[in-house]
PDB file of C-alpha atoms in Angstrom:
ATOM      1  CA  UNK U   1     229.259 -10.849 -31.353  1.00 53.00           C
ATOM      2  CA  UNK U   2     231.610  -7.886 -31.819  1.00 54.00           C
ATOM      3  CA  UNK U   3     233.541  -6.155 -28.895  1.00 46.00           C
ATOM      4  CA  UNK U   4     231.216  -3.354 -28.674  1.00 50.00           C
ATOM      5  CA  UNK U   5     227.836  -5.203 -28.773  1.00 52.00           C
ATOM      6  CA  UNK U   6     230.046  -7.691 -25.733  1.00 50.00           C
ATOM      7  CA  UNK U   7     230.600  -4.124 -23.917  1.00 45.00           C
ATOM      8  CA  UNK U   8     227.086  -3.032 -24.463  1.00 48.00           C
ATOM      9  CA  UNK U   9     225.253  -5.907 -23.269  1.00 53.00           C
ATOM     10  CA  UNK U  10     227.848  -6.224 -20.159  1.00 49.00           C
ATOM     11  CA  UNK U  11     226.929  -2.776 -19.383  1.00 48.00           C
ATOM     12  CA  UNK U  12     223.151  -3.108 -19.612  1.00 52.00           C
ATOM     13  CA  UNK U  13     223.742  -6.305 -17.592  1.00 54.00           C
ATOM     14  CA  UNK U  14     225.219  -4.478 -14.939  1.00 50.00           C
ATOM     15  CA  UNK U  15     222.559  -1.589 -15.150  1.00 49.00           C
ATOM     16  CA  UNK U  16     219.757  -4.625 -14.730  1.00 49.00           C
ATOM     17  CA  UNK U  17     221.553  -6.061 -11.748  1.00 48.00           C
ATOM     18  CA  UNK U  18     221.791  -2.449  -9.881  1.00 46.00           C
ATOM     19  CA  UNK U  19     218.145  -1.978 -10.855  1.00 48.00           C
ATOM     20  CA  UNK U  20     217.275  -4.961  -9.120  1.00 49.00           C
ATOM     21  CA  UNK U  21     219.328  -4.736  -5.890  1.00 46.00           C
ATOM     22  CA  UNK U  22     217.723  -1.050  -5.191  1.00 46.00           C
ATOM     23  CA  UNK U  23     214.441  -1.994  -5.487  1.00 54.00           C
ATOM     24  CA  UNK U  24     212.744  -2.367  -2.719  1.00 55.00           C
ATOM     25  CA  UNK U  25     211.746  -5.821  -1.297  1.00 54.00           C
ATOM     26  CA  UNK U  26     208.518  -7.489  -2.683  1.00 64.00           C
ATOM     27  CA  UNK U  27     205.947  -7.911   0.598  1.00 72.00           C
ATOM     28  CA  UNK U  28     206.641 -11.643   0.518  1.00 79.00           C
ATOM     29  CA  UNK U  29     210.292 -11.097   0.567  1.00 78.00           C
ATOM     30  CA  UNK U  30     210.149  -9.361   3.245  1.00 86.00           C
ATOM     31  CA  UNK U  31     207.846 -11.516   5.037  1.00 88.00           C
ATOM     32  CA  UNK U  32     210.271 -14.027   4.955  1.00 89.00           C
ATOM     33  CA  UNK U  33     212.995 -12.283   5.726  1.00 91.00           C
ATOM     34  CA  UNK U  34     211.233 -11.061   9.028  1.00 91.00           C
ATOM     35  CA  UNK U  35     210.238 -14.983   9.962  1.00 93.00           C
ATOM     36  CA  UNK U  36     213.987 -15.398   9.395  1.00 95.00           C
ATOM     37  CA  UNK U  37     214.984 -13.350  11.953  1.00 95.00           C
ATOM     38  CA  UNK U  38     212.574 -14.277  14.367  1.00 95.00           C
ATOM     39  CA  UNK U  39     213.268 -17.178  14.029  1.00 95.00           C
ATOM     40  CA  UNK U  40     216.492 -16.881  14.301  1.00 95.00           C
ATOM     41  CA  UNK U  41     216.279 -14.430  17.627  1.00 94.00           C
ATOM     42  CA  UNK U  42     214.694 -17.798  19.618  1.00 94.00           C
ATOM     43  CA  UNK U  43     216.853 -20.064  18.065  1.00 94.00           C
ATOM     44  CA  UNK U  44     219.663 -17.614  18.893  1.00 93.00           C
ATOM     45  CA  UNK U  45     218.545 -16.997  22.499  1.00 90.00           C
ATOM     46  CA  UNK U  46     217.914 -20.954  23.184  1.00 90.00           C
ATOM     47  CA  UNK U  47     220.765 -22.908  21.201  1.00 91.00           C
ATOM     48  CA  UNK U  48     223.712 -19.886  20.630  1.00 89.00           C
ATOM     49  CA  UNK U  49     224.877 -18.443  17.826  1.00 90.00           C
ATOM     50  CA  UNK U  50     226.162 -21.792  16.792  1.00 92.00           C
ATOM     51  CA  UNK U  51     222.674 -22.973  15.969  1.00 94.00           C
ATOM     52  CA  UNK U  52     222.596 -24.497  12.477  1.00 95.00           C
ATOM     53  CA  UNK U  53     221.433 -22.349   9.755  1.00 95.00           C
ATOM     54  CA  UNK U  54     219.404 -25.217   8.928  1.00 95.00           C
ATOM     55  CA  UNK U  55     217.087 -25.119  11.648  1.00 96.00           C
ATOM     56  CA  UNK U  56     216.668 -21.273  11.702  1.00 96.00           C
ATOM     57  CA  UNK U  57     215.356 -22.117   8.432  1.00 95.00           C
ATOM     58  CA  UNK U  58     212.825 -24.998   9.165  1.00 96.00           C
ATOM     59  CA  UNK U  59     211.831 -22.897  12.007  1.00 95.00           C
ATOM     60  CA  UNK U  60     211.113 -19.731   9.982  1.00 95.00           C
ATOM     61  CA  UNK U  61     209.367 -22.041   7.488  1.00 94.00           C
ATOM     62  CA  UNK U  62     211.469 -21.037   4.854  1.00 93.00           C
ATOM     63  CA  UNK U  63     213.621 -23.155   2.229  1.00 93.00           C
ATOM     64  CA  UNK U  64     217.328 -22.888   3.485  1.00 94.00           C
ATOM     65  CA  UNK U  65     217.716 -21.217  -0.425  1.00 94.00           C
ATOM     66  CA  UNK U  66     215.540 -18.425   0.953  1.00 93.00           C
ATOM     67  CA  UNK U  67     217.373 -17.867   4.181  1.00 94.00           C
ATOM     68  CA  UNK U  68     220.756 -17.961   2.287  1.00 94.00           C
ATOM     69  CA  UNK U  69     219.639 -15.405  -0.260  1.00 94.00           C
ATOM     70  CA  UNK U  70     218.699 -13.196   2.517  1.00 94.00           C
ATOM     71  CA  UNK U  71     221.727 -13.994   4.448  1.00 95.00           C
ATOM     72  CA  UNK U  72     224.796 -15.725   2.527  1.00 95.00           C
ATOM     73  CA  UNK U  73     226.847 -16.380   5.587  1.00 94.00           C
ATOM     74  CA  UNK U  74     226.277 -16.223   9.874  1.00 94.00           C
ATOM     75  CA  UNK U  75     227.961 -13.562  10.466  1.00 94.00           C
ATOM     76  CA  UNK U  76     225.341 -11.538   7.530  1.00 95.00           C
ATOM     77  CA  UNK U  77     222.583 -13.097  10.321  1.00 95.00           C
ATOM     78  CA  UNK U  78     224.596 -12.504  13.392  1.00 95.00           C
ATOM     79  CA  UNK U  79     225.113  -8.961  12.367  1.00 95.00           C
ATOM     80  CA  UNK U  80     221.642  -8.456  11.021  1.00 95.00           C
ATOM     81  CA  UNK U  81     220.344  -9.642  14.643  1.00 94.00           C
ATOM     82  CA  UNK U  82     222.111  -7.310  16.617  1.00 95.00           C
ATOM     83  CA  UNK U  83     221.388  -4.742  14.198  1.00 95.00           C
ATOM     84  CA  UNK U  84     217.258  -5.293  14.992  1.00 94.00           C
ATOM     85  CA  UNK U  85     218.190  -5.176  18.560  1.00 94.00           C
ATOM     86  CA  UNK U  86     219.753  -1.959  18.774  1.00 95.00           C
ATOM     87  CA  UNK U  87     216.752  -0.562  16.473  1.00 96.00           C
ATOM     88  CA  UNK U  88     214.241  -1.812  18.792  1.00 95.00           C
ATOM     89  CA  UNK U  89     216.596  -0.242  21.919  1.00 96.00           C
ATOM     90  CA  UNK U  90     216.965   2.483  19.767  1.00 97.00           C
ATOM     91  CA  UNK U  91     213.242   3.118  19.507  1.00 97.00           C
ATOM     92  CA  UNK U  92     212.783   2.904  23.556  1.00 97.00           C
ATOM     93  CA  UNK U  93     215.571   5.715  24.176  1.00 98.00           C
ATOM     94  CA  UNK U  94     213.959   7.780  21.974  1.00 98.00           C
ATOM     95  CA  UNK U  95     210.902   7.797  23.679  1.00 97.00           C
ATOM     96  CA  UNK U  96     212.314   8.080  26.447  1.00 98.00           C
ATOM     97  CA  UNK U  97     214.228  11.475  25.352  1.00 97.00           C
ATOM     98  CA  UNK U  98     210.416  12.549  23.869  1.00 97.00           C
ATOM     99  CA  UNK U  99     208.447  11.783  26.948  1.00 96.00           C
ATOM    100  CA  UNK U 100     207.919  15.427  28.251  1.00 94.00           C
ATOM    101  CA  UNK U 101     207.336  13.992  32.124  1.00 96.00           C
ATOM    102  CA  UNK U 102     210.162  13.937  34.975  1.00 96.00           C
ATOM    103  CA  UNK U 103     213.575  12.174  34.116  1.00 97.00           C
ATOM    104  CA  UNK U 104     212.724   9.174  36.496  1.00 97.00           C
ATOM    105  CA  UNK U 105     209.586   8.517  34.855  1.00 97.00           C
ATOM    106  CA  UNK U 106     211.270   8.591  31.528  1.00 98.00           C
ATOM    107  CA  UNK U 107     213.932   6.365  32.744  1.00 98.00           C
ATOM    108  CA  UNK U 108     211.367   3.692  34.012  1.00 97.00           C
ATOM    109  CA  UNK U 109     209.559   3.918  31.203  1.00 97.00           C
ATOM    110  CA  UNK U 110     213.120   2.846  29.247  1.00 98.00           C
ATOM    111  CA  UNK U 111     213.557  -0.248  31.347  1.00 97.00           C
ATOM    112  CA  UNK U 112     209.952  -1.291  31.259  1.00 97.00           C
ATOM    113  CA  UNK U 113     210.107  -1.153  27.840  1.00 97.00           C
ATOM    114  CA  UNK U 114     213.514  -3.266  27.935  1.00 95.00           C
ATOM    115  CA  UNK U 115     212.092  -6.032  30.102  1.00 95.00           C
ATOM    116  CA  UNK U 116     209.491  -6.460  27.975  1.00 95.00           C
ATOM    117  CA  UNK U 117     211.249  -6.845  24.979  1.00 94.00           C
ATOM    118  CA  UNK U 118     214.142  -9.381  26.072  1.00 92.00           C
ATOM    119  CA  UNK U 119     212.999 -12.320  24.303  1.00 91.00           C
ATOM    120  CA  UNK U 120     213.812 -10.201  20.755  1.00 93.00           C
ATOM    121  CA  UNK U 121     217.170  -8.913  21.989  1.00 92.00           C
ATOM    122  CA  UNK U 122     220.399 -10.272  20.413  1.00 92.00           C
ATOM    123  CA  UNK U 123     222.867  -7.896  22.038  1.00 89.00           C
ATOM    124  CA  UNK U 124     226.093  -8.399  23.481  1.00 88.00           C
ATOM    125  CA  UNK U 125     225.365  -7.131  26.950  1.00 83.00           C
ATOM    126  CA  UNK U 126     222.998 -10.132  26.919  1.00 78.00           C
ATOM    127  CA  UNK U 127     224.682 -12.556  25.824  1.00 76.00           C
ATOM    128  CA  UNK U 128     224.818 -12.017  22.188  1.00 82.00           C
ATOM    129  CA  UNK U 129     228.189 -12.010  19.549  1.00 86.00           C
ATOM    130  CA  UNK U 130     230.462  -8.574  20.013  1.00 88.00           C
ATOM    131  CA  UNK U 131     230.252  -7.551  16.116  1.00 89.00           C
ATOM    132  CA  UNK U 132     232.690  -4.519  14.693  1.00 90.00           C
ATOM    133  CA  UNK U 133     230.306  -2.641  12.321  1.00 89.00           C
ATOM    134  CA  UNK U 134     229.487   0.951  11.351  1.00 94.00           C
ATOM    135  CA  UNK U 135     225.972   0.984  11.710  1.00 94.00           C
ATOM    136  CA  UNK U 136     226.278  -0.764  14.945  1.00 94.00           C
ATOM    137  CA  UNK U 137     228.602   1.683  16.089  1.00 94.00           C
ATOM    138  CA  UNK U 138     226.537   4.499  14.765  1.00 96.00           C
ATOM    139  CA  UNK U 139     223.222   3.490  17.153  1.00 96.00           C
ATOM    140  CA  UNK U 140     224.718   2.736  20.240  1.00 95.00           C
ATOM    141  CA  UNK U 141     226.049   5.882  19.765  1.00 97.00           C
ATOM    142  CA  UNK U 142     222.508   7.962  19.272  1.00 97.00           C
ATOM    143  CA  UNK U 143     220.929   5.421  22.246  1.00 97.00           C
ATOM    144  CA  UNK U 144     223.724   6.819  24.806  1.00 97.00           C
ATOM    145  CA  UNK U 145     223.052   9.985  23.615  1.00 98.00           C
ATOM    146  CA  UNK U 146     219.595   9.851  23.782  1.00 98.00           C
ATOM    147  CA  UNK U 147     219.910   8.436  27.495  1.00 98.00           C
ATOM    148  CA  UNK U 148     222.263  10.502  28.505  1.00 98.00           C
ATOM    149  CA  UNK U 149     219.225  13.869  27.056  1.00 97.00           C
ATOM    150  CA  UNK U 150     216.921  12.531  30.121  1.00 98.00           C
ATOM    151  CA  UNK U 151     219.684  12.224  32.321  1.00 97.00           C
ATOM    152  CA  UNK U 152     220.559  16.444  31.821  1.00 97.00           C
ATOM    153  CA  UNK U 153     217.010  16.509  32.188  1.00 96.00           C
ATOM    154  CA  UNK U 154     217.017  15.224  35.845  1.00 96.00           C
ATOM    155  CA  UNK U 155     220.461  16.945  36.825  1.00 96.00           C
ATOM    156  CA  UNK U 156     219.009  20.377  35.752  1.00 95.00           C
ATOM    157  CA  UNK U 157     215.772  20.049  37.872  1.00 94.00           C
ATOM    158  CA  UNK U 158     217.961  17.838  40.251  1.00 94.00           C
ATOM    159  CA  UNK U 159     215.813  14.454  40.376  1.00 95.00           C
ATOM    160  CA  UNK U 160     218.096  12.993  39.169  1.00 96.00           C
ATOM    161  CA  UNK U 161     222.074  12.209  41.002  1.00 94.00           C
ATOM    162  CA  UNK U 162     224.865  14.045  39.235  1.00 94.00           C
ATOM    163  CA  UNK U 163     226.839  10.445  38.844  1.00 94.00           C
ATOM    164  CA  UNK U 164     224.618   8.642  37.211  1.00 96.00           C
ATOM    165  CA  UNK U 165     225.684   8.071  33.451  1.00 97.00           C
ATOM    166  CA  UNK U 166     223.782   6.560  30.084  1.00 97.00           C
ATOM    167  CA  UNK U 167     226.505   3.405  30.501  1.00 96.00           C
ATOM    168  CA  UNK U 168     224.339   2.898  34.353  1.00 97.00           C
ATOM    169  CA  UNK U 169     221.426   2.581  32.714  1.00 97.00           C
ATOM    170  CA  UNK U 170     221.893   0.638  29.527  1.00 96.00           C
ATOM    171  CA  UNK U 171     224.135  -2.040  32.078  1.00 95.00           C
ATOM    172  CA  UNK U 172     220.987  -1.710  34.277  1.00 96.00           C
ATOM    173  CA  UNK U 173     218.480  -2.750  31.671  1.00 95.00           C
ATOM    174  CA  UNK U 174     220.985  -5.132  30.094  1.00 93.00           C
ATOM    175  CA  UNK U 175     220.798  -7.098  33.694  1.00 93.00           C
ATOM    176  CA  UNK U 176     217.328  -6.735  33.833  1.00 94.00           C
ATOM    177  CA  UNK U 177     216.226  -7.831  30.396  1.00 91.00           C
ATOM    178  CA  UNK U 178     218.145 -11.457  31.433  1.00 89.00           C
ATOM    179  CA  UNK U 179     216.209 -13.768  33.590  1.00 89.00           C
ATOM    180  CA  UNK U 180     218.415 -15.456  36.672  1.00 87.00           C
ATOM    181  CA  UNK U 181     217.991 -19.046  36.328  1.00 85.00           C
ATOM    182  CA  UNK U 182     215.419 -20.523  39.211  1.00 84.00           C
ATOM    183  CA  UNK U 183     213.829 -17.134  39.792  1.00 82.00           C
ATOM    184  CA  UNK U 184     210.718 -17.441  39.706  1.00 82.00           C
ATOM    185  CA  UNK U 185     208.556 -14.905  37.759  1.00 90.00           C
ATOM    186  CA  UNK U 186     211.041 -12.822  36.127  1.00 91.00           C
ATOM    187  CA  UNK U 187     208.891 -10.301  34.823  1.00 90.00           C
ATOM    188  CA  UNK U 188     208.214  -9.018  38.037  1.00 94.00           C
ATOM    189  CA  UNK U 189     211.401  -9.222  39.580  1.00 95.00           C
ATOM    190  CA  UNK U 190     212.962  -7.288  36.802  1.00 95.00           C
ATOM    191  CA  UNK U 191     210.172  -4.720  37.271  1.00 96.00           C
ATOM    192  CA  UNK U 192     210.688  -5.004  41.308  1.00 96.00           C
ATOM    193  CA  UNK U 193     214.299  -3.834  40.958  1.00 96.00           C
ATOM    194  CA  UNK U 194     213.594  -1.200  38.200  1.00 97.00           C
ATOM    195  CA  UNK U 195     211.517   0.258  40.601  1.00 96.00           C
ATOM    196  CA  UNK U 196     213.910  -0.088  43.415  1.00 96.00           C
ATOM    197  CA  UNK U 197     217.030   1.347  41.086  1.00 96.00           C
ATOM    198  CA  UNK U 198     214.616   4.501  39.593  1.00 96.00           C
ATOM    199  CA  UNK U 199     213.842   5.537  43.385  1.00 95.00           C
ATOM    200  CA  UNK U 200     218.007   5.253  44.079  1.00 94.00           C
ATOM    201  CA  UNK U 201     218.809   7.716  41.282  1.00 93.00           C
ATOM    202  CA  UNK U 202     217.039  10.487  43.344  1.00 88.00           C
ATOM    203  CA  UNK U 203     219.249  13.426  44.723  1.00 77.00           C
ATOM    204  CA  UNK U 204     220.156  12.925  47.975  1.00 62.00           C
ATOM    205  CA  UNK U 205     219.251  15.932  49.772  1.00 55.00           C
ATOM    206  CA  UNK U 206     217.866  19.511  48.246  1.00 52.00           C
TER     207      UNK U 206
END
């Protein structure tokens, strides 16, 4: 083969491999990649980030060949974790920010929402791996600023307390989306003293 037909089919090579990494996933990769990180989010939560890739797979019911082309290394699934966390937080501030009733109510609405989503969060303020990435960076971002929309909310028709900040809150639901060992019922704990904190970020006086 000459040098040009070499450069040619190189090229077209390339154009074939770009073609193929846009394109969307196929519904049954995408299953699988979903099982994956369930999967991985209990094995996560129960074993540690340690947890052998291995058994994520077996437990997602994929081949480990399918979890690895999904995810070539743990820190890919680590990241990709967190990542689904902060998307599903992400989707709880914002309707929070949306909910056109009193700051309070939107702010209760937030942690219920948290506690009943624990089980799927991989986050660092619960316990998850602190990972350094853009996008990560990027949503906690737009959920503090989110939060911090209801809070102006409450300040300007004063229901809410002038100190409280977006960090209160997210460390609030952080604590409440992790269940004390020997508690009891969680759930209702963690909704006890959501109510109890919601009532305590009232204005003291007119």
């Amino acid at each position: 083969m000459s040098l040009p037909d070499t450069i040619t089919s190189k090229m077209s090579e390339a154009s074939t491999k770009t073609r193929r990494l846009a394109r969307p996933l196929r519904s049954d990769a995408a299953a699988n990649r979903e099982r994956i990180l369930a999967a991985a989010t209990i094995a996560v939560r129960r074993d540690g980030e340690k947890v052998p890739m291995a058994t994520i797979a077996d437990e997602a019911r994929v081949g480990i060949g399918t979890l690895y082309r999904h995810y070539p290394t743990r820190p890919a699934l680590l990241t990709a974790l967190t990542l689904r966390s902060f998307h599903l937080v992400l989707d709880h501030a914002r309707a929070a920010a949306l909910n056109d009733e009193s700051a309070p109510t939107a702010l209760a609405q937030f942690l219920e929402q948290t506690i009943t989503a624990r089980d799927d969060l991989i986050l660092p303020l619960h316990g998850g791996p602190i990972i350094h990435d853009e996008k990560i960076a990027a949503l906690r971002t737009e959920i503090r600023d989110l939060l911090e929309q209801v809070l102006a909310r409450g300040r300007r028709d004063r229901s809410i307390r002038p100190d409280v900040t977006a960090t209160d809150i997210i460390i609030t639901a952080a604590m409440l989306a992790q269940p004390l060992p020997h508690a009891g019922d969680w759930d209702q704990l963690a909704r006890r003293q959501a109510r109890i904190y919601i009532a305590g970020l009232a204005t003291a006086g007119p």
